[in-house]
Short mmCIF file of C-alpha atoms in Angstrom, two decimals:
data_model
loop_
_atom_site.label_atom_id
_atom_site.label_comp_id
_atom_site.label_asym_id
_atom_site.label_seq_id
_atom_site.Cartn_x
_atom_site.Cartn_y
_atom_site.Cartn_z
CA MET A 6 98.94 132.89 144.37
CA ASN A 7 96.74 131.57 141.62
CA LEU A 8 94.60 128.52 142.28
CA ARG A 9 95.05 127.35 138.68
CA SER A 10 98.78 127.97 138.65
CA GLY A 11 100.52 125.73 136.19
CA GLY A 12 97.34 125.01 134.22
CA PRO A 13 96.76 121.68 132.53
CA VAL A 14 99.40 122.06 129.87
CA VAL A 15 102.60 121.95 131.86
CA PRO A 16 101.83 118.61 133.66
CA VAL A 17 100.92 117.02 130.29
CA ILE A 18 104.23 117.96 128.74
CA ARG A 19 106.08 116.80 131.87
CA SER A 20 104.27 113.39 131.82
CA LEU A 21 104.96 113.03 128.19
CA GLY A 22 108.60 113.42 128.93
CA ARG A 23 108.40 110.43 131.34
CA LEU A 24 106.58 108.20 128.75
CA TRP A 25 109.76 107.11 127.00
CA LEU A 26 110.17 104.35 129.55
CA VAL A 27 106.72 103.04 128.72
CA ALA A 28 107.62 102.97 125.07
CA VAL A 29 110.85 101.14 125.76
CA THR A 30 109.04 98.57 127.83
CA ILE A 31 106.44 97.95 125.15
CA ALA A 32 109.19 97.59 122.58
CA ILE A 33 111.03 94.99 124.67
CA TRP A 34 107.73 93.24 125.28
CA GLU A 35 107.12 93.14 121.54
CA ILE A 36 110.63 91.81 120.77
CA VAL A 37 110.59 89.11 123.47
CA THR A 38 107.09 87.79 122.69
CA ARG A 39 107.82 87.71 118.91
CA THR A 40 111.08 85.74 119.47
CA ALA A 41 109.46 83.34 121.87
CA GLU A 42 106.44 82.64 119.69
CA GLN A 43 104.39 81.29 122.54
CA PRO A 44 100.56 81.23 121.96
CA PHE A 45 100.01 82.21 125.54
CA PHE A 46 101.96 85.46 125.18
CA PRO A 47 100.97 87.29 122.08
CA PRO A 48 102.94 90.41 121.14
CA PRO A 49 101.46 93.77 122.16
CA SER A 50 100.87 94.69 118.52
CA ALA A 51 98.56 91.60 118.21
CA ILE A 52 96.84 92.51 121.46
CA LEU A 53 96.23 96.03 120.25
CA ALA A 54 95.03 94.86 116.87
CA ARG A 55 92.60 92.53 118.56
CA MET A 56 91.42 95.29 120.94
CA HIS A 57 90.85 97.53 118.00
CA GLU A 58 88.94 94.87 116.14
CA LEU A 59 86.83 93.93 119.15
CA TRP A 60 86.12 97.31 120.66
CA PHE A 61 87.33 100.32 118.74
CA SER A 62 86.41 99.79 115.15
CA GLY A 63 82.83 101.07 115.51
CA PRO A 64 81.18 103.96 113.72
CA ALA A 65 82.29 107.46 114.46
CA SER A 66 78.82 108.28 115.78
CA HIS A 67 79.56 105.90 118.66
CA LEU A 68 82.99 107.33 119.32
CA LEU A 69 84.37 104.35 117.36
CA LEU A 70 83.04 102.01 120.02
CA THR A 71 81.66 98.71 118.71
CA ASP A 72 78.49 97.09 120.06
CA GLN A 73 80.72 94.59 121.63
CA ALA A 74 82.53 97.37 123.56
CA LEU A 75 79.26 98.84 124.78
CA SER A 76 78.03 95.47 125.94
CA ASP A 77 81.38 94.59 127.61
CA PHE A 78 82.20 97.92 129.26
CA GLY A 79 78.78 99.40 129.75
CA PRO A 80 77.54 97.09 132.42
CA SER A 81 80.96 96.90 134.07
CA LEU A 82 81.33 100.62 134.37
CA ALA A 83 77.77 100.92 135.60
CA ARG A 84 78.49 98.38 138.36
CA LEU A 85 81.81 100.01 139.16
CA PHE A 86 80.42 103.50 139.57
CA GLY A 87 77.05 102.34 141.03
CA GLY A 88 78.87 100.34 143.70
CA TRP A 89 81.48 103.01 144.41
CA LEU A 90 78.87 105.81 144.64
CA ALA A 91 76.70 103.83 146.89
CA ALA A 92 79.60 103.04 149.13
CA ALA A 93 80.60 106.68 149.08
CA VAL A 94 77.16 107.93 150.22
CA LEU A 95 76.79 105.29 152.88
CA GLY A 96 80.34 105.56 154.08
CA VAL A 97 80.41 109.31 154.33
CA LEU A 98 77.00 109.53 156.00
CA ALA A 99 77.87 106.77 158.54
CA GLY A 100 81.40 108.11 158.93
CA ILE A 101 80.18 111.64 159.88
CA ALA A 102 77.57 110.19 162.33
CA ILE A 103 80.20 108.02 163.94
CA GLY A 104 82.78 110.77 163.96
CA CYS A 105 80.42 113.21 165.61
CA SER A 106 79.06 110.88 168.25
CA PRO A 107 81.47 109.25 170.71
CA ARG A 108 78.72 106.93 171.95
CA LEU A 109 77.80 105.64 168.49
CA SER A 110 81.56 105.04 167.80
CA ASP A 111 81.91 103.11 171.07
CA TYR A 112 79.14 100.77 170.03
CA LEU A 113 80.14 100.43 166.27
CA ASP A 114 83.99 100.39 166.48
CA PRO A 115 84.20 96.65 167.24
CA LEU A 116 81.76 95.85 164.43
CA ILE A 117 83.75 98.01 161.98
CA ASP A 118 86.99 96.41 162.92
CA LEU A 119 85.51 92.96 162.35
CA GLY A 120 83.87 93.95 159.12
CA ARG A 121 86.93 95.42 157.49
CA ALA A 122 89.06 92.46 158.55
CA VAL A 123 87.03 90.14 156.27
CA PRO A 124 88.74 89.88 152.82
CA PRO A 125 86.00 91.13 150.48
CA PRO A 126 86.54 88.52 147.70
CA LEU A 127 85.60 85.82 150.18
CA LEU A 128 82.14 87.45 150.41
CA VAL A 129 81.33 86.71 146.84
CA PRO A 130 79.91 83.25 147.53
CA PHE A 131 77.97 84.68 150.45
CA PHE A 132 76.34 87.37 148.45
CA LEU A 133 75.69 85.00 145.62
CA ALA A 134 73.83 82.74 148.03
CA LEU A 135 72.03 85.62 149.65
CA LEU A 136 71.17 87.65 146.52
CA LYS A 137 70.34 86.97 142.90
CA LEU A 138 73.09 85.87 140.60
CA GLY A 139 74.30 88.76 138.62
CA THR A 140 74.23 92.51 139.27
CA PRO A 141 72.69 92.53 142.84
CA ALA A 142 75.36 90.23 144.22
CA GLN A 143 78.13 92.00 142.26
CA LEU A 144 76.97 95.36 143.57
CA ALA A 145 76.87 93.99 147.11
CA THR A 146 80.37 92.72 146.80
CA ILE A 147 81.72 96.02 145.60
CA VAL A 148 79.89 98.17 148.17
CA PHE A 149 80.90 95.88 151.07
CA GLY A 150 84.44 95.68 149.81
CA VAL A 151 85.09 99.40 149.16
CA ILE A 152 83.18 101.02 151.92
CA TRP A 153 85.84 100.54 154.63
CA PRO A 154 88.43 103.02 153.53
CA ILE A 155 85.70 105.63 152.93
CA LEU A 156 84.08 105.04 156.26
CA LEU A 157 87.29 104.93 158.31
CA ASN A 158 88.73 107.98 156.60
CA THR A 159 85.53 109.93 157.14
CA VAL A 160 85.42 109.03 160.81
CA ASP A 161 89.00 110.08 161.13
CA GLY A 162 88.47 113.35 159.28
CA THR A 163 85.38 114.22 161.23
CA ARG A 164 87.09 113.58 164.53
CA GLY A 165 89.95 115.61 163.40
CA VAL A 166 88.04 118.85 162.77
CA ASP A 167 89.78 121.60 164.69
CA ARG A 168 87.97 122.25 167.95
CA GLN A 169 88.40 126.02 167.52
CA HIS A 170 86.71 125.87 164.14
CA LEU A 171 83.77 124.18 165.74
CA GLU A 172 83.70 126.72 168.58
CA THR A 173 83.87 129.60 166.06
CA ALA A 174 80.95 128.12 164.23
CA ARG A 175 78.93 127.75 167.44
CA ILE A 176 79.75 131.27 168.71
CA PHE A 177 78.76 132.76 165.41
CA GLY A 178 75.42 131.00 165.53
CA PHE A 179 75.79 128.42 162.77
CA SER A 180 72.84 126.08 162.46
CA ALA A 181 73.48 122.32 162.65
CA SER A 182 73.25 122.02 158.91
CA GLN A 183 75.56 124.99 158.31
CA ARG A 184 78.00 123.37 160.74
CA LEU A 185 77.82 120.13 158.75
CA TRP A 186 78.05 121.58 155.27
CA GLN A 187 80.27 124.55 155.89
CA VAL A 188 82.61 123.32 158.58
CA ILE A 189 82.71 119.61 159.27
CA LEU A 190 82.44 118.28 155.73
CA PRO A 191 84.99 120.77 154.18
CA ALA A 192 87.45 120.09 157.09
CA ALA A 193 87.06 116.36 156.70
CA MET A 194 87.23 116.52 152.85
CA PRO A 195 90.97 115.83 152.44
CA LYS A 196 90.67 112.61 154.40
CA ILE A 197 87.39 111.65 152.66
CA PHE A 198 88.96 112.11 149.26
CA ALA A 199 91.86 109.93 150.19
CA GLY A 200 89.44 107.27 151.18
CA LEU A 201 87.43 107.70 147.99
CA ARG A 202 90.46 107.29 145.83
CA LEU A 203 91.55 104.15 147.58
CA ALA A 204 88.02 102.81 147.23
CA LEU A 205 87.97 103.56 143.53
CA SER A 206 90.93 101.32 142.76
CA LEU A 207 89.58 98.62 145.13
CA ALA A 208 86.26 98.83 143.30
CA LEU A 209 87.88 97.93 139.98
CA ILE A 210 89.54 94.86 141.52
CA LEU A 211 86.32 93.74 143.16
CA LEU A 212 84.32 94.33 140.04
CA VAL A 213 86.56 91.91 138.07
CA ILE A 214 86.44 89.29 140.86
CA ALA A 215 82.64 89.63 141.17
CA GLU A 216 82.19 89.35 137.43
CA ILE A 217 84.46 86.30 137.19
CA PHE A 218 82.59 84.46 139.86
CA GLY A 219 79.04 85.46 139.48
CA GLY A 220 78.86 87.07 136.11
CA SER A 221 76.97 87.23 132.97
CA GLY A 222 78.52 89.89 130.78
CA GLY A 223 80.99 92.67 131.72
CA ILE A 224 84.72 92.82 131.19
CA GLY A 225 85.57 90.30 133.99
CA TYR A 226 83.24 87.74 132.49
CA GLN A 227 84.68 88.41 129.04
CA LEU A 228 88.19 87.88 130.51
CA LEU A 229 87.18 84.47 131.95
CA TRP A 230 85.43 83.46 128.79
CA ALA A 231 88.29 84.40 126.49
CA GLN A 232 90.72 82.48 128.70
CA ARG A 233 88.50 79.36 128.68
CA SER A 234 88.12 79.55 124.94
CA TYR A 235 91.89 79.82 124.44
CA LEU A 236 91.43 83.26 122.82
CA PHE A 237 94.67 84.61 124.26
CA PRO A 238 94.82 87.97 122.35
CA ASP A 239 91.23 88.57 123.65
CA MET A 240 92.20 87.71 127.24
CA TRP A 241 95.23 89.97 127.05
CA GLY A 242 93.15 92.66 125.52
CA CYS A 243 90.88 92.53 128.63
CA LEU A 244 93.85 92.72 130.91
CA VAL A 245 95.33 95.77 129.15
CA MET A 246 91.85 97.38 129.14
CA LEU A 247 91.52 96.90 132.85
CA GLY A 248 94.94 98.40 133.40
CA LEU A 249 94.03 101.45 131.25
CA LEU A 250 90.73 101.82 132.96
CA GLY A 251 92.33 101.85 136.39
CA TYR A 252 94.85 104.47 135.24
CA LEU A 253 92.15 106.67 133.71
CA LEU A 254 89.90 106.42 136.73
CA ASN A 255 92.75 107.42 139.07
CA SER A 256 93.78 110.29 136.82
CA ALA A 257 90.25 111.64 136.53
CA PHE A 258 89.77 111.37 140.27
CA LEU A 259 93.01 113.23 140.88
CA LEU A 260 91.82 116.05 138.58
CA LEU A 261 88.55 116.29 140.58
CA GLU A 262 90.45 116.23 143.87
CA ARG A 263 92.79 118.97 142.73
CA ARG A 264 89.72 121.22 141.92
CA VAL A 265 87.78 120.45 145.12
CA LEU A 266 90.80 120.57 147.53
CA ALA A 267 92.57 123.54 145.98
CA TRP A 268 92.28 125.31 149.30
CA HIS A 269 93.90 122.37 151.10
CA ARG A 270 96.96 122.29 148.84
CA GLY A 271 97.28 126.08 149.20
CA ALA A 272 96.98 126.06 152.92
CA ARG A 273 99.55 123.27 153.28
CA GLN A 274 102.04 125.05 151.09
CA THR A 275 101.92 128.22 153.15
CA ASN A 276 101.85 126.69 156.62
CA MET B 2 75.98 145.10 180.13
CA LEU B 3 78.10 142.23 181.48
CA LYS B 4 78.09 141.46 185.11
CA ILE B 5 80.08 138.63 186.57
CA THR B 6 79.64 137.75 190.25
CA ASP B 7 81.70 135.33 192.27
CA LEU B 8 82.60 133.20 189.28
CA VAL B 9 84.23 129.87 190.38
CA HIS B 10 85.45 127.15 188.12
CA SER B 11 87.50 124.00 188.75
CA TYR B 12 88.74 121.29 186.36
CA GLY B 13 88.44 118.27 188.67
CA SER B 14 90.10 119.24 191.88
CA HIS B 15 92.15 121.97 190.20
CA ARG B 16 90.60 125.36 190.86
CA VAL B 17 91.17 127.92 188.10
CA LEU B 18 88.68 130.66 188.90
CA ASP B 19 88.26 131.53 192.61
CA GLY B 20 85.43 134.03 192.90
CA VAL B 21 85.96 136.43 189.99
CA SER B 22 83.71 139.47 190.02
CA LEU B 23 83.71 142.15 187.31
CA SER B 24 81.37 144.25 185.24
CA VAL B 25 81.62 145.86 181.86
CA ALA B 26 79.43 148.86 180.95
CA GLU B 27 77.93 149.54 177.48
CA GLY B 28 80.47 150.92 175.08
CA GLU B 29 83.45 150.15 177.36
CA LEU B 30 86.70 148.45 176.38
CA VAL B 31 87.86 146.51 179.35
CA SER B 32 91.16 144.67 179.25
CA VAL B 33 91.81 141.76 181.51
CA VAL B 34 95.43 141.08 182.20
CA GLY B 35 97.05 138.33 184.29
CA PRO B 36 99.97 135.99 184.43
CA SER B 37 100.11 133.10 181.91
CA GLY B 38 97.92 130.19 182.83
CA CYS B 39 95.98 132.14 185.49
CA GLY B 40 92.60 131.24 184.02
CA LYS B 41 92.01 134.13 181.74
CA SER B 42 90.87 131.91 178.88
CA THR B 43 88.58 129.96 181.15
CA LEU B 44 86.98 133.20 182.16
CA LEU B 45 86.44 134.11 178.56
CA ARG B 46 85.13 130.74 177.61
CA SER B 47 82.64 130.88 180.44
CA ILE B 48 81.34 134.18 179.11
CA ALA B 49 81.09 132.70 175.61
CA GLY B 50 79.00 129.79 177.00
CA LEU B 51 81.73 127.34 175.91
CA VAL B 52 82.50 126.33 179.50
CA ARG B 53 79.80 125.87 182.16
CA PRO B 54 81.33 127.36 185.30
CA SER B 55 81.19 125.46 188.63
CA GLY B 56 79.68 128.38 190.44
CA GLY B 57 78.81 132.12 190.42
CA SER B 58 76.76 133.99 187.86
CA ILE B 59 77.31 135.73 184.57
CA LEU B 60 74.62 138.10 183.39
CA LEU B 61 74.82 139.47 179.79
CA GLY B 62 72.33 142.30 179.19
CA GLY B 63 70.58 141.16 182.38
CA ARG B 64 70.11 137.55 181.24
CA PRO B 65 72.06 134.60 182.70
CA ILE B 66 74.26 132.67 180.26
CA ASP B 67 73.05 129.11 180.04
CA ARG B 68 74.11 128.38 176.52
CA ILE B 69 76.12 130.22 173.80
CA PRO B 70 74.60 133.75 173.63
CA ASP B 71 73.47 134.79 170.17
CA ASN B 72 74.60 138.33 170.41
CA LEU B 73 78.27 137.71 171.11
CA ALA B 74 81.30 137.47 168.82
CA ILE B 75 84.87 136.41 169.54
CA VAL B 76 88.32 137.03 168.09
CA PHE B 77 90.74 134.21 168.96
CA GLN B 78 94.46 134.51 169.14
CA ASP B 79 95.07 131.78 166.62
CA TYR B 80 93.36 133.17 163.51
CA SER B 81 94.48 130.23 161.46
CA ARG B 82 92.33 127.88 163.52
CA SER B 83 89.42 130.33 163.61
CA LEU B 84 89.08 131.45 160.00
CA PHE B 85 87.92 128.66 157.68
CA PRO B 86 90.67 127.99 155.09
CA TRP B 87 88.19 126.59 152.56
CA MET B 88 86.39 129.93 152.31
CA THR B 89 87.42 133.28 150.98
CA ALA B 90 87.78 136.20 153.38
CA MET B 91 84.41 137.48 152.12
CA SER B 92 82.59 134.19 152.83
CA ASN B 93 84.27 133.94 156.22
CA VAL B 94 82.84 137.36 157.14
CA ALA B 95 79.49 136.92 155.32
CA LEU B 96 78.49 133.48 156.36
CA PRO B 97 77.60 134.22 160.04
CA LEU B 98 75.40 137.10 158.80
CA ARG B 99 73.06 134.67 156.95
CA ARG B 100 71.92 133.45 160.35
CA ARG B 101 71.09 136.94 161.38
CA GLY B 102 68.36 137.07 158.83
CA LEU B 103 70.23 138.87 156.07
CA ASP B 104 69.83 137.57 152.55
CA ARG B 105 72.82 136.74 150.38
CA ARG B 106 73.16 140.22 148.84
CA ARG B 107 72.82 142.15 152.05
CA SER B 108 75.12 139.92 153.97
CA ARG B 109 77.84 140.34 151.29
CA GLU B 110 77.28 144.15 151.41
CA ALA B 111 77.74 144.14 155.19
CA ALA B 112 80.78 141.92 154.91
CA MET B 113 82.20 144.23 152.28
CA ALA B 114 81.72 147.25 154.57
CA ALA B 115 83.42 145.46 157.47
CA LEU B 116 86.38 144.38 155.36
CA ASP B 117 86.61 147.94 154.22
CA GLN B 118 86.68 149.13 157.83
CA VAL B 119 89.68 146.97 158.61
CA GLY B 120 91.43 148.11 155.45
CA LEU B 121 90.89 144.97 153.41
CA ALA B 122 88.41 146.19 150.81
CA ASP B 123 90.35 144.52 148.04
CA ALA B 124 91.05 141.29 149.72
CA GLY B 125 87.60 139.76 149.88
CA GLY B 126 88.30 137.17 147.26
CA LYS B 127 91.44 135.95 148.84
CA TYR B 128 91.76 132.82 150.89
CA PRO B 129 93.14 133.12 154.48
CA TRP B 130 96.27 131.18 153.57
CA GLU B 131 96.99 133.71 150.82
CA MET B 132 97.27 136.46 153.48
CA SER B 133 99.76 137.44 156.10
CA GLY B 134 99.06 136.82 159.76
CA GLY B 135 98.08 140.41 160.35
CA MET B 136 95.61 140.41 157.43
CA GLN B 137 94.06 137.24 158.62
CA GLN B 138 93.52 138.70 162.08
CA ARG B 139 91.97 141.75 160.36
CA VAL B 140 89.56 139.39 158.66
CA SER B 141 88.51 137.83 161.96
CA ILE B 142 88.10 141.30 163.43
CA ALA B 143 85.96 142.23 160.35
CA ARG B 144 83.91 139.10 160.89
CA ALA B 145 83.29 140.17 164.47
CA LEU B 146 82.36 143.75 163.45
CA ALA B 147 80.00 142.69 160.74
CA TYR B 148 78.22 140.46 163.21
CA ARG B 149 77.36 143.57 165.35
CA PRO B 150 77.53 141.73 168.68
CA ALA B 151 76.39 143.31 171.97
CA LEU B 152 79.70 142.09 173.38
CA LEU B 153 82.88 141.33 171.62
CA LEU B 154 85.33 138.97 173.31
CA MET B 155 89.01 139.07 172.25
CA ASP B 156 91.33 136.33 173.42
CA GLU B 157 94.95 137.50 173.12
CA PRO B 158 93.96 138.85 169.71
CA PHE B 159 97.39 140.29 168.89
CA GLY B 160 99.49 137.58 170.46
CA SER B 161 100.56 135.96 167.18
CA VAL B 162 101.56 138.90 165.07
CA ASP B 163 104.79 140.93 164.91
CA ALA B 164 105.21 144.12 166.89
CA GLN B 165 104.48 146.56 164.13
CA THR B 166 101.29 144.76 163.07
CA ARG B 167 100.35 144.51 166.71
CA GLU B 168 100.39 148.28 167.07
CA ASP B 169 98.28 148.70 163.90
CA LEU B 170 95.77 146.22 165.05
CA GLU B 171 95.59 147.89 168.48
CA ASP B 172 94.79 151.17 166.92
CA LEU B 173 92.30 149.57 164.51
CA VAL B 174 90.42 148.09 167.41
CA LEU B 175 90.39 151.42 169.26
CA ARG B 176 89.15 153.16 166.12
CA VAL B 177 86.28 150.78 165.25
CA CYS B 178 85.39 150.54 168.95
CA ALA B 179 84.89 154.27 169.07
CA HIS B 180 83.16 154.29 165.73
CA GLN B 181 80.67 151.54 166.41
CA GLY B 182 80.34 152.05 170.17
CA MET B 183 81.27 148.46 170.60
CA THR B 184 81.56 146.86 174.01
CA ILE B 185 84.70 144.78 174.24
CA LEU B 186 86.33 142.53 176.74
CA LEU B 187 89.97 141.99 175.71
CA ILE B 188 92.10 139.40 177.36
CA THR B 189 95.92 139.80 177.24
CA HIS B 190 99.02 138.95 179.09
CA ASP B 191 100.75 142.05 177.74
CA ILE B 192 100.86 144.73 180.40
CA ASP B 193 101.51 147.68 178.02
CA GLU B 194 98.73 146.56 175.72
CA SER B 195 96.19 146.27 178.53
CA VAL B 196 96.77 149.85 179.55
CA TYR B 197 97.06 151.26 176.06
CA VAL B 198 93.78 149.88 174.70
CA GLY B 199 91.66 149.72 177.88
CA ASP B 200 89.21 152.13 179.39
CA ARG B 201 89.68 149.98 182.47
CA VAL B 202 92.22 147.35 183.39
CA ILE B 203 91.21 144.35 185.42
CA VAL B 204 94.26 142.50 186.88
CA LEU B 205 93.88 138.92 187.79
CA THR B 206 95.97 137.04 190.38
CA ARG B 207 98.07 133.97 189.75
CA SER B 208 95.96 130.84 189.55
CA PRO B 209 93.42 130.31 190.99
CA ALA B 210 92.38 133.64 189.59
CA ARG B 211 90.80 136.42 191.57
CA VAL B 212 90.51 140.05 190.72
CA ALA B 213 93.58 141.73 192.16
CA ALA B 214 92.64 145.20 191.01
CA ASP B 215 90.21 147.10 188.85
CA LEU B 216 91.97 150.26 187.53
CA GLU B 217 90.44 153.16 185.74
CA VAL B 218 92.66 154.24 182.85
CA GLY B 219 92.68 158.02 182.78
CA LEU B 220 94.14 158.52 179.34
CA GLY B 221 91.09 159.86 177.60
CA GLY B 222 89.57 158.63 174.41
CA SER B 223 92.23 159.19 171.75
CA ARG B 224 95.47 157.29 171.99
CA ASP B 225 98.64 157.44 170.11
CA GLN B 226 101.30 154.75 169.99
CA ILE B 227 104.21 157.13 170.77
CA ALA B 228 102.64 160.01 172.64
CA THR B 229 100.32 158.10 174.90
CA ARG B 230 103.09 155.73 175.98
CA GLN B 231 105.13 158.75 177.13
CA LEU B 232 102.39 160.12 179.42
CA ASP B 233 103.03 160.03 183.14
CA GLU B 234 99.68 158.37 183.64
CA PHE B 235 100.53 155.55 181.21
CA VAL B 236 103.94 155.03 182.78
CA ARG B 237 102.45 154.97 186.30
CA LEU B 238 99.64 152.54 185.38
CA ARG B 239 101.99 150.32 183.50
CA ALA B 240 104.25 150.04 186.51
CA GLU B 241 101.32 149.43 188.77
CA VAL B 242 99.80 146.72 186.58
CA GLY B 243 103.22 145.14 186.24
CA ARG B 244 103.70 144.88 190.06
CA LEU B 245 100.17 143.46 190.46
CA VAL B 246 100.75 140.89 187.73
CA ARG B 247 103.92 139.81 189.42
CA GLY B 248 101.88 139.28 192.60
CA GLY B 249 102.96 142.38 194.53
CA SER B 250 100.66 144.78 196.41
CA THR B 251 99.63 148.17 195.13
CA THR B 252 99.10 151.64 196.38
CA ALA B 253 95.69 151.74 198.08
CA THR B 254 94.33 154.75 196.31
CA THR B 255 93.90 153.19 192.87
CA VAL B 256 92.65 149.80 193.94
CA LEU B 257 89.00 149.00 194.20
CA GLU B 258 89.52 146.14 196.53
CA GLN B 259 87.56 143.04 195.85
CA HIS B 260 84.89 142.46 198.47
#
């Protein structure tokens, strides 16, 4: 069996084949909005034209991005990835510690259950009061909101490492760090990746919420500002952009997951 | 080499080992056979340092086992839970060698040599799940060989493969054992196998386990799947071990009674 079986070409063609429904949906959307002539619901062509004008009519040296695009998306993406990565590092480290130590997990389980039960958007005012308005509070919101699926999945994955794999490692004299890097982490990786992917989509939601409430700049702030200024094509442009962003992030993550967890897919197919 | 005296172990009030005494000499292949669930695995896990027995002593190379010995390797029955599926066969074999002070290049060379010994010279780049069960068990045998342990423990190593593969693997173990002068303690519930591969067969009683008999296998060094199994000595021993495993008594001449 080849790890790269299929290659990237076949899935692309296959997904293009499914895209006709998207085209039909957009066409219907166009017709309905043009007939209705409501200012709140601009047709997709107008939204696209506005998006192009706002963000994608820049010089080729900037990949066609305008200054506006850089100032709208740049800070947002930095917050999104910053928050997600920080949550990933904290969540995986804490998750492995808790997963490996029954005592630690006895102490921390009630706290974790309490923490993840709090709806993260409600914490925006709390972090705003606690931290400075702007990026620190926004980052804190994202980190606190998305760490739970990472943490819980890592704990679960770490606890689920096959006992015989651990015994094999001990008998063959693996050091503690070898056991962590070569046995526990790879074995827990499928679960960890599931958590990371969930966290990524959560991070986008929390980013927008955090920017709407405590923002100065960024795509969420832009969305709110456009809505308050009755710039409906701008507002719709932000919504479409967020949708696209979410889709792209998920696809990119799936590609990464497929590379890192090739062994897992192979092992599952044969067992 | 290995000396076990009056080993006792209980899980709670349930006694699994009831004063097991046995010894294995350097370069010997001793098979331990007993009915299912008689405590064979507990015995093996105590030797490996994975279980702390309730009583008795285990000396490996003259030293008591108080933690996992560093000169011991193991081949488990369930290769799929013992080989790491996220590593190639090569890495599975080579990784333990890094701890033995070999650098990257030399550990890969040693791993390559061991894979060659088990007939998998071309399969180093494969992942375990790309291989058949027999090939996977060869990889775990190669891992144990490359590790060059003072004592190799095998826990029902051929229990999960088909009959043909089983015979191949039995002969493979006999061959490398003779070649490397390896000391092996092999646990099995298969009566034929215990006689075929063993220099000695130790029969355990039904749980709680004691040593029912310690039988010398007078079949000489070289064995053959067809010819050896036809020898009178093989047939006699197999019948004797069979009776013992079923809990019967034995003819007094061949039994070294437990003290």
